[in-house]
Amino acid sequence: MTKPFHILGIETSCDETAAAVVRAKNGKVSVAANIVSSQIATHAQWGGVVPNIAAREHVARIVPVLSQACAKAGIAMHDIDLIAVTSGPGLIQALLVGVNAATTLSYVWRKPLIGVHHIAGHIYASFINKNFRSGKDAAEFPTLCLVVSGGHTQLVLMKKHDAYTILGETQDDAAGEAFDKVARILGLPYPGGPMIAAEASKAKDHRERYRLSLPRPMIASGDYNFSFSGLKTAVLYAVKKFRAENALSDTASLPKEFVRAMAREFQQAVVDVLIAKTCAAVKKHHPRTVLLAGGVAANTALRHQLAQNIKKEFPSVRCTIPSLRYTTDNAAMIAVAGYVQWQNFSAQRRKDALSAWRTLSANANLPLS
Ligand code: KG4
Ligand code: ZN
């Protein structure tokens, strides 16, 4: 029996203050505690995340969240083997709070410290509570990752653990950002993604009645890039036209049926583009696994349709979808991604990680590869 290895994960890149304790034993990583303190209610009144308010909230929440994670896991300082923290990308004011907490704990507790890329965290969310080195759940390479979050939309190819090649990415808005902005146009509260999904699920087929037909931007561009800002503008113009035709003022609420139909058409436009580009990348790069990652991976339509399409078009390719609770920002995914890095470290790099508190800094634009 090998001794369990405990990783303390810390995540503060946007509007969730999160800490987790992940236990690695005999190749399997399992979550001992996963605390997420969401600031959604605080930012909702502003219609989106306000960076300085996020930073202030992280400062107020980080110590209680860390204490709660350690208490829930029943773990003391001496049991922690590694500290992993999101060092970028994200809001710099927000990242700094987590990085400062992690560097302080690393120095005081004399524990090794690793900086984790936020998107690597989202990708490794799929391996939480699994054995990713061997057995039926083990990662199979090449793995093609469809990363869809509030800040990123990328197709990333992995040929081995912790090695990332970006095949393409959004040229403007990220998919989640587009969901949030379209929700605003439709008068739905922040965060828009879950609201659009909920409204879309209630839509009757009113595309005909409202003549809704949004573009599928860049669907046939022949590359792996995306663009969602024009789609958002198309929704804006369709809403303006609807208001004009129905003598509705700019501030009058839109009829429920129209909102639902538009939410459904918008969601389907995003899902169509994401799936078409992913399938094109599968044809070219022949991955053994397609892996979905990021906050928009919580979207039921995307989860189902991606899995169905991969199964139908590429029956030998595995489709890995993270469990719902680990799709949006959390620290368990950061702990797992940190542990993967740690496993690849040489003895010297492991030693250096003990003094990484001196040098680790937050980087709002940290590159993935
Ligand atoms: O990954 P995440 O938690 O934060 C970033 O790293 O950005 O993603 C948050 C994004 C938000 O834009 C949110 O609206 C979107 O994920 N999201 C969804 C759903 N749940 C969250 N988008 C579509 N459908 C959902 N069910
Ligand atoms: Zn995220």
GROMACS .gro file of C-alpha atoms and ligand atoms in nm:
model
  396
    1MET     CA    1   0.000   0.000   0.000
    2THR     CA    2   0.145   0.335  -0.097
    3LYS     CA    3   0.095   0.634   0.130
    4PRO     CA    4  -0.166   0.883   0.002
    5PHE     CA    5  -0.032   1.205  -0.146
    6HIS     CA    6  -0.234   1.515  -0.059
    7ILE     CA    7  -0.259   1.819  -0.283
    8LEU     CA    8  -0.407   2.147  -0.166
    9GLY     CA    9  -0.557   2.329  -0.468
   10ILE     CA   10  -0.636   2.702  -0.474
   11GLU     CA   11  -0.832   2.887  -0.745
   12THR     CA   12  -0.920   3.258  -0.757
   13SER     CA   13  -0.885   3.351  -1.126
   14CYS     CA   14  -1.233   3.501  -1.168
   15ASP     CA   15  -1.537   3.510  -0.940
   16GLU     CA   16  -1.515   3.186  -0.743
   17THR     CA   17  -1.296   3.162  -0.433
   18ALA     CA   18  -1.208   2.794  -0.420
   19ALA     CA   19  -0.991   2.553  -0.223
   20ALA     CA   20  -0.979   2.174  -0.245
   21VAL     CA   21  -0.789   1.882  -0.100
   22VAL     CA   22  -0.728   1.602  -0.345
   23ARG     CA   23  -0.589   1.265  -0.240
   24ALA     CA   24  -0.380   1.063  -0.484
   25LYS     CA   25  -0.338   0.696  -0.402
   26ASN     CA   26  -0.235   0.403  -0.619
   27GLY     CA   27  -0.279   0.617  -0.931
   28LYS     CA   28  -0.631   0.736  -0.849
   29VAL     CA   29  -0.709   1.098  -0.760
   30SER     CA   30  -1.008   1.149  -0.534
   31VAL     CA   31  -1.156   1.462  -0.384
   32ALA     CA   32  -1.139   1.485  -0.004
   33ALA     CA   33  -1.285   1.837   0.003
   34ASN     CA   34  -1.395   2.084  -0.263
   35ILE     CA   35  -1.509   2.423  -0.135
   36VAL     CA   36  -1.632   2.685  -0.381
   37SER     CA   37  -1.749   3.021  -0.254
   38SER     CA   38  -1.926   3.185  -0.545
   39GLN     CA   39  -1.949   3.561  -0.585
   40ILE     CA   40  -2.230   3.539  -0.840
   41ALA     CA   41  -2.479   3.716  -0.614
   42THR     CA   42  -2.234   4.003  -0.559
   43HIS     CA   43  -2.163   4.057  -0.930
   44ALA     CA   44  -2.518   3.991  -1.055
   45GLN     CA   45  -2.629   4.346  -0.968
   46TRP     CA   46  -2.359   4.478  -1.206
   47GLY     CA   47  -2.451   4.234  -1.484
   48GLY     CA   48  -2.100   4.084  -1.492
   49VAL     CA   49  -1.778   4.039  -1.294
   50VAL     CA   50  -1.627   4.363  -1.160
   51PRO     CA   51  -1.252   4.290  -1.117
   52ASN     CA   52  -1.185   4.509  -0.812
   53ILE     CA   53  -1.492   4.382  -0.629
   54ALA     CA   54  -1.387   4.025  -0.714
   55ALA     CA   55  -1.043   4.088  -0.561
   56ARG     CA   56  -1.193   4.233  -0.243
   57GLU     CA   57  -1.431   3.937  -0.212
   58HIS     CA   58  -1.144   3.688  -0.262
   59VAL     CA   59  -0.947   3.858   0.018
   60ALA     CA   60  -1.244   3.829   0.253
   61ARG     CA   61  -1.318   3.465   0.161
   62ILE     CA   62  -0.984   3.295   0.099
   63VAL     CA   63  -0.889   3.211   0.461
   64PRO     CA   64  -1.233   3.071   0.560
   65VAL     CA   65  -1.246   2.871   0.236
   66LEU     CA   66  -0.898   2.724   0.297
   67SER     CA   67  -0.984   2.638   0.660
   68GLN     CA   68  -1.310   2.477   0.552
   69ALA     CA   69  -1.135   2.265   0.287
   70CYS     CA   70  -0.874   2.138   0.535
   71ALA     CA   71  -1.139   2.075   0.805
   72LYS     CA   72  -1.369   1.890   0.563
   73ALA     CA   73  -1.080   1.674   0.442
   74GLY     CA   74  -0.976   1.615   0.805
   75ILE     CA   75  -0.625   1.713   0.715
   76ALA     CA   76  -0.359   1.911   0.901
   77MET     CA   77  -0.070   2.114   0.763
   78HIS     CA   78   0.181   1.830   0.798
   79ASP     CA   79  -0.038   1.603   0.580
   80ILE     CA   80  -0.022   1.835   0.276
   81ASP     CA   81   0.239   1.720   0.024
   82LEU     CA   82   0.194   1.982  -0.247
   83ILE     CA   83   0.024   2.320  -0.298
   84ALA     CA   84  -0.114   2.392  -0.647
   85VAL     CA   85  -0.251   2.734  -0.736
   86THR     CA   86  -0.394   2.892  -1.049
   87SER     CA   87  -0.127   3.141  -1.158
   88GLY     CA   88  -0.306   3.249  -1.479
   89PRO     CA   89  -0.475   3.340  -1.700
   90GLY     CA   90  -0.754   3.544  -1.542
   91LEU     CA   91  -0.819   3.875  -1.372
   92ILE     CA   92  -0.488   3.989  -1.231
   93GLN     CA   93  -0.638   4.139  -0.913
   94ALA     CA   94  -0.819   3.810  -0.849
   95LEU     CA   95  -0.525   3.580  -0.936
   96LEU     CA   96  -0.297   3.771  -0.698
   97VAL     CA   97  -0.511   3.679  -0.397
   98GLY     CA   98  -0.480   3.304  -0.459
   99VAL     CA   99  -0.112   3.324  -0.552
  100ASN     CA  100  -0.033   3.529  -0.239
  101ALA     CA  101  -0.221   3.280  -0.020
  102ALA     CA  102  -0.039   2.986  -0.182
  103THR     CA  103   0.309   3.139  -0.164
  104THR     CA  104   0.253   3.233   0.202
  105LEU     CA  105   0.139   2.879   0.294
  106SER     CA  106   0.425   2.725   0.097
  107TYR     CA  107   0.678   2.940   0.285
  108VAL     CA  108   0.526   2.896   0.631
  109TRP     CA  109   0.447   2.524   0.596
  110ARG     CA  110   0.763   2.446   0.393
  111LYS     CA  111   0.565   2.267   0.124
  112PRO     CA  112   0.641   2.250  -0.250
  113LEU     CA  113   0.442   2.491  -0.468
  114ILE     CA  114   0.328   2.463  -0.830
  115GLY     CA  115   0.160   2.725  -1.049
  116VAL     CA  116  -0.119   2.579  -1.266
  117HIS     CA  117  -0.263   2.710  -1.592
  118HIS     CA  118  -0.639   2.758  -1.546
  119ILE     CA  119  -0.723   2.578  -1.873
  120ALA     CA  120  -0.500   2.281  -1.782
  121GLY     CA  121  -0.716   2.265  -1.468
  122HIS     CA  122  -1.037   2.259  -1.674
  123ILE     CA  123  -0.894   1.982  -1.893
  124TYR     CA  124  -0.794   1.768  -1.592
  125ALA     CA  125  -1.142   1.812  -1.439
  126SER     CA  126  -1.234   1.507  -1.647
  127PHE     CA  127  -0.992   1.291  -1.446
  128ILE     CA  128  -1.118   1.382  -1.100
  129ASN     CA  129  -1.205   1.066  -0.906
  130LYS     CA  130  -1.041   0.853  -1.175
  131ASN     CA  131  -0.714   0.678  -1.236
  132PHE     CA  132  -0.566   0.867  -1.531
  133ARG     CA  133  -0.248   0.660  -1.559
  134SER     CA  134  -0.383   0.307  -1.602
  135GLY     CA  135  -0.702   0.105  -1.627
  136LYS     CA  136  -1.023   0.182  -1.812
  137ASP     CA  137  -1.027   0.554  -1.727
  138ALA     CA  138  -0.663   0.618  -1.819
  139ALA     CA  139  -0.599   0.909  -2.054
  140GLU     CA  140  -0.548   0.801  -2.415
  141PHE     CA  141  -0.337   1.014  -2.644
  142PRO     CA  142  -0.370   1.197  -2.869
  143THR     CA  143  -0.655   1.366  -2.684
  144LEU     CA  144  -0.843   1.648  -2.854
  145CYS     CA  145  -0.981   1.896  -2.599
  146LEU     CA  146  -1.271   2.126  -2.676
  147VAL     CA  147  -1.224   2.403  -2.420
  148VAL     CA  148  -1.529   2.627  -2.373
  149SER     CA  149  -1.533   2.869  -2.083
  150GLY     CA  150  -1.618   3.229  -2.005
  151GLY     CA  151  -1.274   3.346  -2.118
  152HIS     CA  152  -1.163   3.078  -2.367
  153THR     CA  153  -1.281   2.879  -2.668
  154GLN     CA  154  -1.005   2.658  -2.801
  155LEU     CA  155  -0.934   2.326  -2.965
  156VAL     CA  156  -0.627   2.185  -2.793
  157LEU     CA  157  -0.439   1.872  -2.894
  158MET     CA  158  -0.253   1.673  -2.627
  159LYS     CA  159  -0.001   1.409  -2.732
  160LYS     CA  160   0.092   1.329  -2.372
  161HIS     CA  161   0.013   1.445  -2.019
  162ASP     CA  162   0.055   1.817  -1.956
  163ALA     CA  163   0.157   1.897  -2.316
  164TYR     CA  164  -0.076   2.123  -2.512
  165THR     CA  165  -0.089   2.240  -2.875
  166ILE     CA  166  -0.355   2.497  -2.959
  167LEU     CA  167  -0.508   2.407  -3.297
  168GLY     CA  168  -0.742   2.705  -3.305
  169GLU     CA  169  -0.926   2.950  -3.083
  170THR     CA  170  -1.180   3.227  -3.080
  171GLN     CA  171  -1.085   3.541  -3.264
  172ASP     CA  172  -1.311   3.755  -3.045
  173ASP     CA  173  -1.564   3.654  -2.775
  174ALA     CA  174  -1.541   3.320  -2.596
  175ALA     CA  175  -1.846   3.091  -2.612
  176GLY     CA  176  -1.937   3.151  -2.245
  177GLU     CA  177  -1.894   3.525  -2.289
  178ALA     CA  178  -2.136   3.512  -2.585
  179PHE     CA  179  -2.390   3.322  -2.371
  180ASP     CA  180  -2.357   3.590  -2.100
  181LYS     CA  181  -2.392   3.881  -2.345
  182VAL     CA  182  -2.689   3.731  -2.532
  183ALA     CA  183  -2.861   3.666  -2.198
  184ARG     CA  184  -2.825   4.035  -2.123
  185ILE     CA  185  -2.976   4.129  -2.459
  186LEU     CA  186  -3.271   3.900  -2.380
  187GLY     CA  187  -3.316   4.051  -2.033
  188LEU     CA  188  -3.196   3.740  -1.847
  189PRO     CA  189  -2.982   3.779  -1.532
  190TYR     CA  190  -2.608   3.705  -1.493
  191PRO     CA  191  -2.456   3.449  -1.537
  192GLY     CA  192  -2.624   3.405  -1.871
  193GLY     CA  193  -2.507   3.056  -1.968
  194PRO     CA  194  -2.728   2.858  -1.729
  195MET     CA  195  -3.018   3.102  -1.787
  196ILE     CA  196  -3.004   3.064  -2.168
  197ALA     CA  197  -2.983   2.685  -2.127
  198ALA     CA  198  -3.286   2.683  -1.895
  199GLU     CA  199  -3.495   2.903  -2.127
  200ALA     CA  200  -3.388   2.705  -2.436
  201SER     CA  201  -3.501   2.381  -2.271
  202LYS     CA  202  -3.851   2.528  -2.229
  203ALA     CA  203  -3.878   2.651  -2.590
  204LYS     CA  204  -4.146   2.514  -2.815
  205ASP     CA  205  -4.047   2.507  -3.179
  206HIS     CA  206  -4.119   2.871  -3.256
  207ARG     CA  207  -3.842   2.922  -3.511
  208GLU     CA  208  -4.104   2.939  -3.785
  209ARG     CA  209  -4.333   3.172  -3.596
  210TYR     CA  210  -4.053   3.415  -3.514
  211ARG     CA  211  -3.851   3.343  -3.831
  212LEU     CA  212  -3.536   3.292  -3.624
  213SER     CA  213  -3.234   3.181  -3.816
  214LEU     CA  214  -2.899   3.285  -3.677
  215PRO     CA  215  -2.567   3.242  -3.860
  216ARG     CA  216  -2.320   2.962  -3.773
  217PRO     CA  217  -2.008   3.181  -3.780
  218MET     CA  218  -1.690   3.038  -3.938
  219ILE     CA  219  -1.846   2.692  -3.957
  220ALA     CA  220  -1.689   2.630  -4.298
  221SER     CA  221  -1.375   2.842  -4.256
  222GLY     CA  222  -1.149   2.539  -4.298
  223ASP     CA  223  -0.951   2.615  -3.982
  224TYR     CA  224  -1.008   2.554  -3.611
  225ASN     CA  225  -1.079   2.913  -3.514
  226PHE     CA  226  -1.406   3.049  -3.383
  227SER     CA  227  -1.591   3.382  -3.377
  228PHE     CA  228  -1.892   3.448  -3.157
  229SER     CA  229  -1.911   3.824  -3.150
  230GLY     CA  230  -2.104   3.847  -3.481
  231LEU     CA  231  -2.353   3.592  -3.351
  232LYS     CA  232  -2.419   3.813  -3.049
  233THR     CA  233  -2.470   4.112  -3.284
  234ALA     CA  234  -2.709   3.904  -3.497
  235VAL     CA  235  -2.918   3.838  -3.183
  236LEU     CA  236  -2.909   4.209  -3.100
  237TYR     CA  237  -3.040   4.305  -3.447
  238ALA     CA  238  -3.307   4.033  -3.443
  239VAL     CA  239  -3.427   4.161  -3.104
  240LYS     CA  240  -3.429   4.523  -3.228
  241LYS     CA  241  -3.630   4.419  -3.534
  242PHE     CA  242  -3.874   4.225  -3.317
  243ARG     CA  243  -3.921   4.527  -3.088
  244ALA     CA  244  -3.981   4.757  -3.385
  245GLU     CA  245  -4.231   4.518  -3.547
  246ASN     CA  246  -4.420   4.471  -3.222
  247ALA     CA  247  -4.409   4.833  -3.102
  248LEU     CA  248  -4.206   4.736  -2.793
  249SER     CA  249  -3.986   5.005  -2.636
  250ASP     CA  250  -3.612   4.935  -2.571
  251THR     CA  251  -3.685   4.870  -2.205
  252ALA     CA  252  -4.008   4.670  -2.231
  253SER     CA  253  -3.961   4.302  -2.149
  254LEU     CA  254  -3.969   4.060  -2.439
  255PRO     CA  255  -4.243   3.794  -2.458
  256LYS     CA  256  -4.144   3.471  -2.283
  257GLU     CA  257  -4.199   3.256  -2.594
  258PHE     CA  258  -3.975   3.480  -2.804
  259VAL     CA  259  -3.696   3.474  -2.542
  260ARG     CA  260  -3.714   3.095  -2.524
  261ALA     CA  261  -3.711   3.052  -2.902
  262MET     CA  262  -3.417   3.290  -2.939
  263ALA     CA  263  -3.227   3.122  -2.652
  264ARG     CA  264  -3.275   2.787  -2.823
  265GLU     CA  265  -3.167   2.909  -3.167
  266PHE     CA  266  -2.861   3.088  -3.021
  267GLN     CA  267  -2.758   2.786  -2.814
  268GLN     CA  268  -2.797   2.559  -3.116
  269ALA     CA  269  -2.589   2.794  -3.334
  270VAL     CA  270  -2.303   2.780  -3.079
  271VAL     CA  271  -2.332   2.403  -3.037
  272ASP     CA  272  -2.339   2.346  -3.416
  273VAL     CA  273  -2.017   2.543  -3.468
  274LEU     CA  274  -1.837   2.381  -3.172
  275ILE     CA  275  -1.929   2.030  -3.289
  276ALA     CA  276  -1.850   2.093  -3.657
  277LYS     CA  277  -1.501   2.227  -3.573
  278THR     CA  278  -1.434   1.945  -3.328
  279CYS     CA  279  -1.535   1.682  -3.586
  280ALA     CA  280  -1.313   1.850  -3.849
  281ALA     CA  281  -1.019   1.836  -3.606
  282VAL     CA  282  -1.091   1.468  -3.533
  283LYS     CA  283  -1.076   1.390  -3.906
  284LYS     CA  284  -0.741   1.563  -3.940
  285HIS     CA  285  -0.564   1.467  -3.616
  286HIS     CA  286  -0.713   1.122  -3.540
  287PRO     CA  287  -0.731   1.153  -3.160
  288ARG     CA  288  -0.824   0.851  -2.949
  289THR     CA  289  -1.027   1.071  -2.715
  290VAL     CA  290  -1.230   1.390  -2.747
  291LEU     CA  291  -1.249   1.571  -2.413
  292LEU     CA  292  -1.490   1.852  -2.326
  293ALA     CA  293  -1.371   2.117  -2.076
  294GLY     CA  294  -1.471   2.453  -1.923
  295GLY     CA  295  -1.780   2.615  -1.775
  296VAL     CA  296  -1.987   2.582  -2.094
  297ALA     CA  297  -1.934   2.204  -2.063
  298ALA     CA  298  -2.220   2.232  -1.812
  299ASN     CA  299  -2.453   2.290  -2.106
  300THR     CA  300  -2.679   1.985  -2.149
  301ALA     CA  301  -2.736   2.035  -2.522
  302LEU     CA  302  -2.361   2.055  -2.588
  303ARG     CA  303  -2.284   1.754  -2.367
  304HIS     CA  304  -2.547   1.534  -2.537
  305GLN     CA  305  -2.495   1.645  -2.894
  306LEU     CA  306  -2.114   1.624  -2.878
  307ALA     CA  307  -2.129   1.273  -2.731
  308GLN     CA  308  -2.389   1.164  -2.992
  309ASN     CA  309  -2.198   1.308  -3.287
  310ILE     CA  310  -1.865   1.156  -3.186
  311LYS     CA  311  -2.031   0.819  -3.127
  312LYS     CA  312  -2.204   0.829  -3.465
  313GLU     CA  313  -1.924   0.971  -3.680
  314PHE     CA  314  -1.620   0.826  -3.501
  315PRO     CA  315  -1.733   0.512  -3.315
  316SER     CA  316  -1.379   0.420  -3.209
  317VAL     CA  317  -1.309   0.761  -3.050
  318ARG     CA  318  -1.387   0.798  -2.680
  319CYS     CA  319  -1.579   1.109  -2.571
  320THR     CA  320  -1.495   1.227  -2.219
  321ILE     CA  321  -1.734   1.472  -2.054
  322PRO     CA  322  -1.654   1.601  -1.702
  323SER     CA  323  -1.909   1.546  -1.428
  324LEU     CA  324  -2.133   1.849  -1.394
  325ARG     CA  325  -2.002   1.960  -1.054
  326TYR     CA  326  -1.646   2.001  -1.189
  327THR     CA  327  -1.728   2.188  -1.512
  328THR     CA  328  -1.728   2.543  -1.373
  329ASP     CA  329  -1.438   2.691  -1.176
  330ASN     CA  330  -1.320   2.485  -0.879
  331ALA     CA  331  -0.993   2.404  -0.706
  332ALA     CA  332  -1.011   2.024  -0.729
  333MET     CA  333  -0.929   2.047  -1.100
  334ILE     CA  334  -0.633   2.275  -1.020
  335ALA     CA  335  -0.504   2.024  -0.762
  336VAL     CA  336  -0.524   1.738  -1.015
  337ALA     CA  337  -0.349   1.940  -1.289
  338GLY     CA  338  -0.080   2.038  -1.036
  339TYR     CA  339  -0.031   1.674  -0.940
  340VAL     CA  340   0.013   1.575  -1.306
  341GLN     CA  341   0.288   1.837  -1.338
  342TRP     CA  342   0.447   1.715  -1.016
  343GLN     CA  343   0.460   1.358  -1.144
  344ASN     CA  344   0.653   1.476  -1.450
  345PHE     CA  345   0.904   1.675  -1.240
  346SER     CA  346   1.265   1.561  -1.200
  347ALA     CA  347   1.407   1.529  -0.846
  348GLN     CA  348   1.573   1.869  -0.892
  349ARG     CA  349   1.251   2.040  -0.999
  350ARG     CA  350   1.070   1.889  -0.701
  351LYS     CA  351   1.338   2.036  -0.476
  352ASP     CA  352   1.309   2.373  -0.650
  353ALA     CA  353   0.932   2.368  -0.590
  354LEU     CA  354   1.011   2.411  -0.218
  355SER     CA  355   1.144   2.760  -0.290
  356ALA     CA  356   0.899   2.846  -0.570
  357TRP     CA  357   0.726   3.082  -0.324
  358ARG     CA  358   1.011   3.326  -0.400
  359THR     CA  359   0.943   3.339  -0.773
  360LEU     CA  360   0.588   3.227  -0.855
  361SER     CA  361   0.390   3.520  -0.988
  362ALA     CA  362   0.040   3.567  -1.126
  363ASN     CA  363   0.015   3.624  -1.501
  364ALA     CA  364  -0.318   3.746  -1.642
  365ASN     CA  365  -0.215   3.630  -1.993
  366LEU     CA  366  -0.029   3.310  -1.908
  367PRO     CA  367   0.009   3.106  -2.230
  368LEU     CA  368  -0.099   2.741  -2.230
  369SER     CA  369   0.183   2.624  -2.454
  370KG4     O1  370  -1.499   2.795  -1.682
  370KG4     P1  371  -1.586   2.892  -1.616
  370KG4     O2  372  -1.649   2.856  -1.484
  370KG4     O3  373  -1.509   3.027  -1.593
  370KG4     C1  374  -1.408   3.069  -1.680
  370KG4     O4  375  -1.297   3.012  -1.675
  370KG4     O5  376  -1.440   3.159  -1.761
  370KG4     O6  377  -1.698   2.931  -1.721
  370KG4     C2  378  -1.797   3.023  -1.692
  370KG4     C3  379  -1.882   3.038  -1.817
  370KG4     C4  380  -1.979   3.154  -1.806
  370KG4     O7  381  -1.971   3.230  -1.924
  370KG4     C5  382  -2.113   3.082  -1.793
  370KG4     O8  383  -2.220   3.158  -1.846
  370KG4     C6  384  -2.088   2.957  -1.873
  370KG4     O9  385  -1.958   2.919  -1.838
  370KG4     N1  386  -2.184   2.850  -1.838
  370KG4     C7  387  -2.271   2.797  -1.926
  370KG4     C8  388  -2.350   2.704  -1.854
  370KG4     N2  389  -2.306   2.703  -1.724
  370KG4     C9  390  -2.204   2.793  -1.718
  370KG4     N3  391  -2.290   2.820  -2.057
  370KG4    C10  392  -2.388   2.751  -2.120
  370KG4     N4  393  -2.468   2.662  -2.056
  370KG4    C11  394  -2.452   2.635  -1.925
  370KG4     N5  395  -2.531   2.546  -1.865
  371ZN      ZN  396  -1.272   2.857  -1.577
   0.00000   0.00000   0.00000
